[in-house]
């Protein structure tokens, strides 16, 4: 054995040096991976979305881990600045600028850039003064962590009183009813709508409906019968999705628009929609909007799903204070009541008084009776168009039906989870027939239950 290959004999000094090197190596390994782990845990933006509407514009940034942010507003010109900390300027964030349309009511342009290492700055150049709400949402359904930027108009306006005999509504007359406690929900502001939304592609479909437009400016009106239509879901909340990928929120909005056109062919009826574009409205705000306009009827329109794809048929639901009438009704109510979690609402400790209490007073009991009458009239008409999922009006604890003084029903037009019914639901012909059916059901209810005690009709 040569000297080069002989085993190396460790002296006490060399042994101590090896031990010291080993200790340092262990310390290095214990520190460096932690740094790498922190880098790996840095938030990564996986999706960005912009939802423009006249009521408010929402910007959503979806990430793998919760985002830390700072925000501030600048004047002259109006700008909102949001700094995202611990995140890189990746391709998704750079897509944000291209997602802002020229017709956005509030955002002129959106810029994203690296403010300093590890901090991305978003600058929203604004068309007008806004009241921003910025908050985070925990993962739910298919969504990961979300940072939500809601832009509400700083000065609220509402056109709903312009129906009154051609006179301009007094400033703030309806706003005082629509004003919500900002501590209740940061997303409660969609109730305070501004001007009607911009024309959408579906407006051409509405124009083709077999209805005669009414020139309301020539009518002498004390108070019109008010029907509130509530197309379910919207914006971040797609509702149920069919096997072919069609979303409930799109189908029910199209049906509601068609129904609105038919109802407004009657000079004594005005229609208020809780949403008339693709944006999210919290359940409590839908109820508040209906009450603020003194609705005579409230109808929430859905095309839901069930755990079995063979579930089919149309259904009508009213509120229950004693539990659901079937397992399916209970399941559907739970999925609808989860909409606020999916759509994105900043929850605080303050609960809406109309959604919190479970005991109903005498007024609400009378309203439930009217809701049952409305539901039966609608179910009869639906049975002439589609198979009925149940032959009777069902009851469950739907949060959106909890207005204490407005007869309210929820209509499941069909099950979008059923492949055959999904194809019918996206058909223009079926949507027209459904709108006709719902229109007839409303007219027949009013023919037997006229709201004359609280409504004065239009006089030509």
GROMACS .gro file of C-alpha atoms in nm:
model
  460
    1UNK     CA    1   0.000   0.000   0.000
    2UNK     CA    2   0.148   0.332  -0.101
    3UNK     CA    3   0.166   0.631   0.114
    4UNK     CA    4  -0.104   0.800  -0.095
    5UNK     CA    5  -0.348   0.519  -0.027
    6UNK     CA    6  -0.273   0.457   0.340
    7UNK     CA    7  -0.560   0.536   0.581
    8UNK     CA    8  -0.533   0.887   0.718
    9UNK     CA    9  -0.471   0.886   1.087
   10UNK     CA   10  -0.660   1.159   1.270
   11UNK     CA   11  -0.469   1.355   1.528
   12UNK     CA   12  -0.661   1.529   1.809
   13UNK     CA   13  -0.626   1.863   1.624
   14UNK     CA   14  -0.750   1.730   1.292
   15UNK     CA   15  -1.039   1.558   1.467
   16UNK     CA   16  -1.144   1.885   1.625
   17UNK     CA   17  -1.121   2.060   1.286
   18UNK     CA   18  -1.342   1.796   1.122
   19UNK     CA   19  -1.593   1.824   1.403
   20UNK     CA   20  -1.598   2.203   1.366
   21UNK     CA   21  -1.647   2.176   0.989
   22UNK     CA   22  -1.932   1.930   1.042
   23UNK     CA   23  -2.099   2.163   1.292
   24UNK     CA   24  -2.070   2.460   1.055
   25UNK     CA   25  -2.208   2.251   0.768
   26UNK     CA   26  -2.501   2.143   0.981
   27UNK     CA   27  -2.569   2.503   1.081
   28UNK     CA   28  -2.551   2.612   0.715
   29UNK     CA   29  -2.790   2.339   0.608
   30UNK     CA   30  -3.030   2.435   0.886
   31UNK     CA   31  -3.034   2.799   0.774
   32UNK     CA   32  -3.020   2.789   0.395
   33UNK     CA   33  -3.318   2.557   0.339
   34UNK     CA   34  -3.526   2.785   0.561
   35UNK     CA   35  -3.442   3.071   0.326
   36UNK     CA   36  -3.528   2.857   0.029
   37UNK     CA   37  -3.850   2.755   0.203
   38UNK     CA   38  -3.944   3.119   0.254
   39UNK     CA   39  -3.878   3.188  -0.114
   40UNK     CA   40  -4.084   2.886  -0.211
   41UNK     CA   41  -4.365   3.004   0.015
   42UNK     CA   42  -4.378   3.347  -0.147
   43UNK     CA   43  -4.719   3.418  -0.292
   44UNK     CA   44  -4.758   3.339  -0.660
   45UNK     CA   45  -5.042   3.506  -0.852
   46UNK     CA   46  -5.227   3.242  -1.055
   47UNK     CA   47  -5.520   3.438  -1.200
   48UNK     CA   48  -5.649   3.794  -1.237
   49UNK     CA   49  -6.001   3.906  -1.324
   50UNK     CA   50  -6.185   4.236  -1.375
   51UNK     CA   51  -6.565   4.259  -1.340
   52UNK     CA   52  -6.692   4.600  -1.458
   53UNK     CA   53  -7.047   4.716  -1.384
   54UNK     CA   54  -7.224   5.044  -1.321
   55UNK     CA   55  -7.293   4.941  -0.961
   56UNK     CA   56  -6.923   4.879  -0.893
   57UNK     CA   57  -6.612   4.738  -1.057
   58UNK     CA   58  -6.432   4.446  -0.898
   59UNK     CA   59  -6.068   4.348  -0.953
   60UNK     CA   60  -5.972   4.004  -0.824
   61UNK     CA   61  -5.617   3.874  -0.780
   62UNK     CA   62  -5.597   3.502  -0.702
   63UNK     CA   63  -5.283   3.362  -0.541
   64UNK     CA   64  -5.139   3.045  -0.392
   65UNK     CA   65  -5.100   3.201  -0.047
   66UNK     CA   66  -5.263   3.505   0.117
   67UNK     CA   67  -5.138   3.840  -0.013
   68UNK     CA   68  -5.014   4.116   0.213
   69UNK     CA   69  -5.107   4.459   0.083
   70UNK     CA   70  -5.111   4.831   0.151
   71UNK     CA   71  -5.342   5.080  -0.017
   72UNK     CA   72  -5.375   5.456  -0.049
   73UNK     CA   73  -5.560   5.706  -0.267
   74UNK     CA   74  -5.404   5.992  -0.461
   75UNK     CA   75  -5.581   6.301  -0.595
   76UNK     CA   76  -5.537   6.526  -0.899
   77UNK     CA   77  -5.577   6.300  -1.085
   78UNK     CA   78  -5.771   6.035  -0.894
   79UNK     CA   79  -5.571   5.716  -0.844
   80UNK     CA   80  -5.584   5.411  -0.620
   81UNK     CA   81  -5.249   5.253  -0.535
   82UNK     CA   82  -5.223   4.899  -0.399
   83UNK     CA   83  -4.883   4.757  -0.302
   84UNK     CA   84  -4.859   4.377  -0.301
   85UNK     CA   85  -4.578   4.259  -0.075
   86UNK     CA   86  -4.384   3.935  -0.107
   87UNK     CA   87  -4.487   3.871  -0.466
   88UNK     CA   88  -4.310   3.880  -0.801
   89UNK     CA   89  -4.429   4.063  -1.111
   90UNK     CA   90  -4.525   3.755  -1.310
   91UNK     CA   91  -4.711   3.712  -1.638
   92UNK     CA   92  -5.053   3.698  -1.468
   93UNK     CA   93  -5.009   4.036  -1.300
   94UNK     CA   94  -4.888   4.186  -1.625
   95UNK     CA   95  -5.215   4.072  -1.787
   96UNK     CA   96  -5.418   4.303  -1.561
   97UNK     CA   97  -5.370   4.610  -1.780
   98UNK     CA   98  -5.523   4.434  -2.080
   99UNK     CA   99  -5.831   4.325  -1.885
  100UNK     CA  100  -5.959   4.680  -1.831
  101UNK     CA  101  -6.201   4.776  -2.107
  102UNK     CA  102  -6.253   5.127  -2.240
  103UNK     CA  103  -6.615   5.110  -2.121
  104UNK     CA  104  -6.524   5.041  -1.758
  105UNK     CA  105  -6.721   5.299  -1.554
  106UNK     CA  106  -6.444   5.363  -1.302
  107UNK     CA  107  -6.100   5.252  -1.426
  108UNK     CA  108  -5.923   5.454  -1.696
  109UNK     CA  109  -5.623   5.224  -1.700
  110UNK     CA  110  -5.440   4.987  -1.467
  111UNK     CA  111  -5.063   4.968  -1.438
  112UNK     CA  112  -4.855   4.702  -1.264
  113UNK     CA  113  -4.484   4.740  -1.196
  114UNK     CA  114  -4.207   4.643  -0.957
  115UNK     CA  115  -4.191   4.915  -0.691
  116UNK     CA  116  -3.898   4.753  -0.510
  117UNK     CA  117  -3.768   4.398  -0.477
  118UNK     CA  118  -4.053   4.181  -0.353
  119UNK     CA  119  -4.320   4.451  -0.388
  120UNK     CA  120  -4.547   4.492  -0.688
  121UNK     CA  121  -4.732   4.822  -0.717
  122UNK     CA  122  -5.073   4.842  -0.885
  123UNK     CA  123  -5.185   5.188  -0.992
  124UNK     CA  124  -5.549   5.227  -1.093
  125UNK     CA  125  -5.601   5.550  -1.287
  126UNK     CA  126  -5.963   5.642  -1.220
  127UNK     CA  127  -6.227   5.810  -1.433
  128UNK     CA  128  -6.404   5.950  -1.129
  129UNK     CA  129  -6.375   5.965  -0.753
  130UNK     CA  130  -6.441   5.627  -0.595
  131UNK     CA  131  -6.484   5.471  -0.254
  132UNK     CA  132  -6.254   5.165  -0.260
  133UNK     CA  133  -6.291   4.850  -0.052
  134UNK     CA  134  -5.989   4.618  -0.051
  135UNK     CA  135  -6.000   4.287   0.135
  136UNK     CA  136  -5.887   3.924   0.120
  137UNK     CA  137  -6.086   3.602   0.092
  138UNK     CA  138  -5.986   3.255   0.203
  139UNK     CA  139  -5.998   2.964  -0.045
  140UNK     CA  140  -6.344   2.833  -0.129
  141UNK     CA  141  -6.483   2.606  -0.400
  142UNK     CA  142  -6.241   2.617  -0.696
  143UNK     CA  143  -6.086   2.947  -0.586
  144UNK     CA  144  -5.756   2.987  -0.404
  145UNK     CA  145  -5.672   3.289  -0.189
  146UNK     CA  146  -5.815   3.610  -0.333
  147UNK     CA  147  -5.740   3.978  -0.296
  148UNK     CA  148  -6.049   4.178  -0.392
  149UNK     CA  149  -6.051   4.544  -0.495
  150UNK     CA  150  -6.405   4.685  -0.516
  151UNK     CA  151  -6.453   5.035  -0.656
  152UNK     CA  152  -6.783   5.203  -0.564
  153UNK     CA  153  -6.888   5.551  -0.677
  154UNK     CA  154  -6.809   5.814  -0.416
  155UNK     CA  155  -7.143   5.984  -0.483
  156UNK     CA  156  -7.435   5.745  -0.498
  157UNK     CA  157  -7.720   5.797  -0.742
  158UNK     CA  158  -8.027   5.592  -0.821
  159UNK     CA  159  -8.267   5.637  -1.114
  160UNK     CA  160  -8.552   5.428  -0.977
  161UNK     CA  161  -8.780   5.718  -0.887
  162UNK     CA  162  -8.764   5.867  -1.237
  163UNK     CA  163  -9.080   5.674  -1.322
  164UNK     CA  164  -9.294   5.917  -1.127
  165UNK     CA  165  -9.493   6.123  -1.376
  166UNK     CA  166  -9.188   6.231  -1.571
  167UNK     CA  167  -9.049   6.419  -1.272
  168UNK     CA  168  -8.690   6.390  -1.158
  169UNK     CA  169  -8.657   6.197  -0.838
  170UNK     CA  170  -8.552   6.411  -0.539
  171UNK     CA  171  -8.184   6.375  -0.466
  172UNK     CA  172  -8.128   6.106  -0.209
  173UNK     CA  173  -8.496   6.010  -0.181
  174UNK     CA  174  -8.425   5.649  -0.255
  175UNK     CA  175  -8.064   5.655  -0.150
  176UNK     CA  176  -8.173   5.699   0.210
  177UNK     CA  177  -8.354   5.366   0.185
  178UNK     CA  178  -8.070   5.195   0.002
  179UNK     CA  179  -7.798   5.323   0.234
  180UNK     CA  180  -7.635   5.028   0.406
  181UNK     CA  181  -7.426   5.007   0.718
  182UNK     CA  182  -7.072   4.982   0.585
  183UNK     CA  183  -6.980   4.776   0.889
  184UNK     CA  184  -7.219   4.503   0.780
  185UNK     CA  185  -7.034   4.409   0.464
  186UNK     CA  186  -6.772   4.571   0.249
  187UNK     CA  187  -6.951   4.430  -0.053
  188UNK     CA  188  -7.291   4.564   0.044
  189UNK     CA  189  -7.263   4.866  -0.180
  190UNK     CA  190  -7.394   4.715  -0.507
  191UNK     CA  191  -7.740   4.800  -0.374
  192UNK     CA  192  -7.662   5.165  -0.437
  193UNK     CA  193  -7.665   5.158  -0.813
  194UNK     CA  194  -7.580   5.444  -1.039
  195UNK     CA  195  -7.693   5.491  -1.397
  196UNK     CA  196  -7.832   5.195  -1.594
  197UNK     CA  197  -7.558   4.963  -1.726
  198UNK     CA  198  -7.412   4.993  -2.072
  199UNK     CA  199  -7.575   4.808  -2.358
  200UNK     CA  200  -7.482   4.441  -2.365
  201UNK     CA  201  -7.493   4.183  -2.647
  202UNK     CA  202  -7.805   4.029  -2.494
  203UNK     CA  203  -7.996   4.353  -2.549
  204UNK     CA  204  -8.043   4.252  -2.913
  205UNK     CA  205  -8.220   3.938  -2.794
  206UNK     CA  206  -8.448   4.147  -2.574
  207UNK     CA  207  -8.535   4.374  -2.863
  208UNK     CA  208  -8.658   4.076  -3.062
  209UNK     CA  209  -8.914   3.982  -2.798
  210UNK     CA  210  -9.276   4.011  -2.909
  211UNK     CA  211  -9.355   4.313  -2.692
  212UNK     CA  212  -9.457   4.672  -2.752
  213UNK     CA  213  -9.234   4.931  -2.585
  214UNK     CA  214  -9.409   5.164  -2.347
  215UNK     CA  215  -9.337   5.537  -2.346
  216UNK     CA  216  -9.350   5.585  -1.969
  217UNK     CA  217  -9.289   5.958  -1.998
  218UNK     CA  218  -9.648   5.998  -2.120
  219UNK     CA  219  -9.799   5.813  -1.827
  220UNK     CA  220  -9.934   5.974  -1.514
  221UNK     CA  221  -9.807   5.746  -1.241
  222UNK     CA  222  -9.861   5.755  -0.866
  223UNK     CA  223  -9.697   5.420  -0.809
  224UNK     CA  224  -9.640   5.128  -1.040
  225UNK     CA  225  -9.662   4.763  -0.946
  226UNK     CA  226  -9.301   4.671  -0.881
  227UNK     CA  227  -9.169   4.327  -0.969
  228UNK     CA  228  -8.816   4.250  -0.853
  229UNK     CA  229  -8.630   3.993  -1.062
  230UNK     CA  230  -8.323   3.834  -0.909
  231UNK     CA  231  -8.098   3.648  -1.155
  232UNK     CA  232  -7.892   3.425  -0.927
  233UNK     CA  233  -7.516   3.439  -0.879
  234UNK     CA  234  -7.296   3.658  -1.105
  235UNK     CA  235  -6.938   3.780  -1.128
  236UNK     CA  236  -6.700   3.571  -0.920
  237UNK     CA  237  -6.986   3.334  -0.839
  238UNK     CA  238  -7.076   3.135  -1.154
  239UNK     CA  239  -7.341   2.927  -0.981
  240UNK     CA  240  -7.374   2.572  -1.108
  241UNK     CA  241  -7.184   2.464  -1.416
  242UNK     CA  242  -7.328   2.212  -1.661
  243UNK     CA  243  -7.145   1.914  -1.813
  244UNK     CA  244  -7.078   2.119  -2.129
  245UNK     CA  245  -6.934   2.408  -1.927
  246UNK     CA  246  -7.229   2.650  -1.936
  247UNK     CA  247  -7.269   2.865  -1.624
  248UNK     CA  248  -7.593   2.913  -1.435
  249UNK     CA  249  -7.525   3.286  -1.391
  250UNK     CA  250  -7.533   3.345  -1.769
  251UNK     CA  251  -7.846   3.141  -1.838
  252UNK     CA  252  -8.058   3.299  -1.566
  253UNK     CA  253  -7.949   3.653  -1.656
  254UNK     CA  254  -8.061   3.594  -2.015
  255UNK     CA  255  -8.399   3.456  -1.901
  256UNK     CA  256  -8.446   3.747  -1.658
  257UNK     CA  257  -8.378   4.003  -1.932
  258UNK     CA  258  -8.634   3.839  -2.158
  259UNK     CA  259  -8.889   3.831  -1.876
  260UNK     CA  260  -8.822   4.196  -1.795
  261UNK     CA  261  -8.901   4.296  -2.154
  262UNK     CA  262  -9.231   4.107  -2.141
  263UNK     CA  263  -9.337   4.248  -1.805
  264UNK     CA  264  -9.262   4.605  -1.911
  265UNK     CA  265  -9.506   4.573  -2.199
  266UNK     CA  266  -9.766   4.633  -1.926
  267UNK     CA  267  -9.779   5.009  -1.845
  268UNK     CA  268  -9.872   4.934  -1.483
  269UNK     CA  269  -9.562   4.727  -1.411
  270UNK     CA  270  -9.207   4.834  -1.358
  271UNK     CA  271  -8.925   4.585  -1.320
  272UNK     CA  272  -8.619   4.618  -1.098
  273UNK     CA  273  -8.338   4.366  -1.141
  274UNK     CA  274  -8.098   4.293  -0.857
  275UNK     CA  275  -7.828   4.261  -1.121
  276UNK     CA  276  -7.847   4.337  -1.493
  277UNK     CA  277  -7.490   4.248  -1.586
  278UNK     CA  278  -7.226   3.997  -1.487
  279UNK     CA  279  -7.133   4.113  -1.138
  280UNK     CA  280  -7.176   3.973  -0.791
  281UNK     CA  281  -7.446   4.094  -0.551
  282UNK     CA  282  -7.448   3.961  -0.191
  283UNK     CA  283  -7.765   3.784  -0.081
  284UNK     CA  284  -7.848   4.041   0.185
  285UNK     CA  285  -7.815   4.325  -0.064
  286UNK     CA  286  -8.060   4.154  -0.300
  287UNK     CA  287  -8.318   4.153  -0.022
  288UNK     CA  288  -8.245   4.516   0.070
  289UNK     CA  289  -8.281   4.630  -0.290
  290UNK     CA  290  -8.621   4.464  -0.314
  291UNK     CA  291  -8.739   4.634   0.005
  292UNK     CA  292  -8.590   4.972  -0.087
  293UNK     CA  293  -8.799   4.991  -0.405
  294UNK     CA  294  -9.109   4.864  -0.220
  295UNK     CA  295  -9.135   4.552  -0.433
  296UNK     CA  296  -9.472   4.386  -0.470
  297UNK     CA  297  -9.321   4.056  -0.580
  298UNK     CA  298  -8.972   3.908  -0.563
  299UNK     CA  299  -8.866   3.620  -0.787
  300UNK     CA  300  -8.518   3.468  -0.777
  301UNK     CA  301  -8.434   3.278  -1.096
  302UNK     CA  302  -8.196   2.982  -1.094
  303UNK     CA  303  -8.088   2.679  -1.295
  304UNK     CA  304  -7.922   2.474  -1.031
  305UNK     CA  305  -7.742   2.144  -1.001
  306UNK     CA  306  -7.782   1.840  -0.784
  307UNK     CA  307  -7.543   1.565  -0.679
  308UNK     CA  308  -7.711   1.327  -0.928
  309UNK     CA  309  -7.683   1.423  -1.297
  310UNK     CA  310  -8.019   1.262  -1.371
  311UNK     CA  311  -8.208   1.514  -1.153
  312UNK     CA  312  -8.443   1.705  -1.380
  313UNK     CA  313  -8.751   1.923  -1.395
  314UNK     CA  314  -8.859   2.264  -1.270
  315UNK     CA  315  -8.926   2.356  -0.908
  316UNK     CA  316  -9.061   2.643  -0.700
  317UNK     CA  317  -8.940   2.720  -0.349
  318UNK     CA  318  -9.057   2.955  -0.075
  319UNK     CA  319  -8.904   3.032   0.262
  320UNK     CA  320  -8.944   2.798   0.556
  321UNK     CA  321  -8.891   2.874   0.923
  322UNK     CA  322  -8.944   2.511   1.024
  323UNK     CA  323  -8.687   2.325   0.818
  324UNK     CA  324  -8.678   2.201   0.461
  325UNK     CA  325  -8.958   1.995   0.309
  326UNK     CA  326  -8.712   1.753   0.146
  327UNK     CA  327  -8.346   1.659   0.147
  328UNK     CA  328  -8.306   1.808  -0.199
  329UNK     CA  329  -8.463   2.136  -0.086
  330UNK     CA  330  -8.225   2.154   0.209
  331UNK     CA  331  -7.925   2.081  -0.014
  332UNK     CA  332  -8.025   2.342  -0.271
  333UNK     CA  333  -8.083   2.605  -0.004
  334UNK     CA  334  -7.738   2.540   0.141
  335UNK     CA  335  -7.569   2.573  -0.199
  336UNK     CA  336  -7.750   2.900  -0.266
  337UNK     CA  337  -7.675   3.039   0.079
  338UNK     CA  338  -7.304   2.969   0.021
  339UNK     CA  339  -7.305   3.218  -0.268
  340UNK     CA  340  -7.164   3.497  -0.051
  341UNK     CA  341  -6.858   3.286   0.030
  342UNK     CA  342  -6.792   3.212  -0.336
  343UNK     CA  343  -6.885   3.552  -0.475
  344UNK     CA  344  -6.674   3.727  -0.216
  345UNK     CA  345  -6.807   3.932   0.075
  346UNK     CA  346  -6.601   4.088   0.350
  347UNK     CA  347  -6.765   3.944   0.660
  348UNK     CA  348  -6.765   4.137   0.988
  349UNK     CA  349  -6.914   4.061   1.326
  350UNK     CA  350  -7.226   4.261   1.246
  351UNK     CA  351  -7.501   4.055   1.084
  352UNK     CA  352  -7.787   4.183   0.874
  353UNK     CA  353  -8.092   4.200   1.094
  354UNK     CA  354  -8.319   4.058   0.824
  355UNK     CA  355  -8.096   3.757   0.766
  356UNK     CA  356  -8.004   3.693   1.127
  357UNK     CA  357  -8.331   3.626   1.299
  358UNK     CA  358  -8.509   3.294   1.257
  359UNK     CA  359  -8.846   3.374   1.413
  360UNK     CA  360  -9.093   3.551   1.186
  361UNK     CA  361  -9.347   3.805   1.302
  362UNK     CA  362  -9.712   3.822   1.195
  363UNK     CA  363  -9.629   4.032   0.890
  364UNK     CA  364  -9.385   3.772   0.771
  365UNK     CA  365  -9.637   3.495   0.831
  366UNK     CA  366  -9.888   3.674   0.609
  367UNK     CA  367  -9.616   3.725   0.350
  368UNK     CA  368  -9.540   3.353   0.357
  369UNK     CA  369  -9.903   3.280   0.277
  370UNK     CA  370  -9.885   3.516  -0.021
  371UNK     CA  371  -9.558   3.355  -0.126
  372UNK     CA  372  -9.727   3.015  -0.128
  373UNK     CA  373 -10.008   3.151  -0.347
  374UNK     CA  374  -9.752   3.302  -0.583
  375UNK     CA  375  -9.555   2.977  -0.585
  376UNK     CA  376  -9.859   2.764  -0.668
  377UNK     CA  377  -9.958   2.993  -0.955
  378UNK     CA  378  -9.605   2.972  -1.094
  379UNK     CA  379  -9.577   2.597  -1.048
  380UNK     CA  380  -9.899   2.543  -1.245
  381UNK     CA  381  -9.757   2.737  -1.540
  382UNK     CA  382  -9.418   2.567  -1.524
  383UNK     CA  383  -9.590   2.229  -1.542
  384UNK     CA  384  -9.713   2.321  -1.888
  385UNK     CA  385  -9.359   2.377  -2.015
  386UNK     CA  386  -9.139   2.129  -1.834
  387UNK     CA  387  -9.161   1.824  -1.614
  388UNK     CA  388  -9.201   1.924  -1.249
  389UNK     CA  389  -8.928   1.798  -1.019
  390UNK     CA  390  -9.183   1.806  -0.737
  391UNK     CA  391  -9.557   1.844  -0.774
  392UNK     CA  392  -9.585   2.093  -0.488
  393UNK     CA  393  -9.418   2.413  -0.377
  394UNK     CA  394  -9.120   2.325  -0.159
  395UNK     CA  395  -8.985   2.513   0.139
  396UNK     CA  396  -8.633   2.568   0.271
  397UNK     CA  397  -8.425   2.835   0.443
  398UNK     CA  398  -8.315   3.037   0.139
  399UNK     CA  399  -8.150   3.357   0.262
  400UNK     CA  400  -8.251   3.548  -0.050
  401UNK     CA  401  -8.622   3.492   0.025
  402UNK     CA  402  -8.617   3.654   0.370
  403UNK     CA  403  -8.777   3.990   0.292
  404UNK     CA  404  -9.042   4.008   0.566
  405UNK     CA  405  -9.299   4.204   0.366
  406UNK     CA  406  -9.264   4.094   0.000
  407UNK     CA  407  -9.411   3.772  -0.142
  408UNK     CA  408  -9.099   3.590  -0.260
  409UNK     CA  409  -9.028   3.271  -0.452
  410UNK     CA  410  -8.724   3.100  -0.599
  411UNK     CA  411  -8.774   2.930  -0.936
  412UNK     CA  412  -8.547   2.651  -1.051
  413UNK     CA  413  -8.605   2.669  -1.426
  414UNK     CA  414  -8.430   2.334  -1.482
  415UNK     CA  415  -8.121   2.145  -1.369
  416UNK     CA  416  -7.814   2.262  -1.557
  417UNK     CA  417  -7.633   1.956  -1.417
  418UNK     CA  418  -7.853   1.738  -1.638
  419UNK     CA  419  -7.697   1.717  -1.989
  420UNK     CA  420  -8.033   1.731  -2.169
  421UNK     CA  421  -8.169   2.016  -1.961
  422UNK     CA  422  -7.843   2.207  -1.998
  423UNK     CA  423  -7.889   2.207  -2.376
  424UNK     CA  424  -8.246   2.331  -2.338
  425UNK     CA  425  -8.139   2.606  -2.099
  426UNK     CA  426  -7.889   2.754  -2.345
  427UNK     CA  427  -8.145   2.741  -2.628
  428UNK     CA  428  -8.296   3.078  -2.727
  429UNK     CA  429  -8.625   2.902  -2.796
  430UNK     CA  430  -8.643   2.746  -2.450
  431UNK     CA  431  -8.540   3.071  -2.282
  432UNK     CA  432  -8.818   3.253  -2.468
  433UNK     CA  433  -9.071   2.989  -2.363
  434UNK     CA  434  -8.950   3.006  -2.003
  435UNK     CA  435  -8.982   3.385  -2.001
  436UNK     CA  436  -9.336   3.354  -2.143
  437UNK     CA  437  -9.424   3.099  -1.875
  438UNK     CA  438  -9.290   3.310  -1.589
  439UNK     CA  439  -9.469   3.615  -1.731
  440UNK     CA  440  -9.800   3.427  -1.738
  441UNK     CA  441  -9.750   3.303  -1.382
  442UNK     CA  442  -9.693   3.656  -1.254
  443UNK     CA  443  -9.998   3.792  -1.438
  444UNK     CA  444 -10.222   3.515  -1.306
  445UNK     CA  445 -10.105   3.575  -0.950
  446UNK     CA  446 -10.180   3.947  -0.975
  447UNK     CA  447 -10.520   3.877  -1.133
  448UNK     CA  448 -10.626   3.695  -0.817
  449UNK     CA  449 -10.414   3.888  -0.566
  450UNK     CA  450 -10.401   4.251  -0.680
  451UNK     CA  451 -10.177   4.470  -0.463
  452UNK     CA  452 -10.425   4.758  -0.476
  453UNK     CA  453 -10.397   4.828  -0.107
  454UNK     CA  454 -10.046   4.959  -0.158
  455UNK     CA  455 -10.024   5.038  -0.529
  456UNK     CA  456 -10.186   5.302  -0.747
  457UNK     CA  457 -10.186   5.216  -1.114
  458UNK     CA  458 -10.074   5.423  -1.409
  459UNK     CA  459 -10.330   5.651  -1.569
  460UNK     CA  460 -10.300   5.758  -1.930
   0.00000   0.00000   0.00000
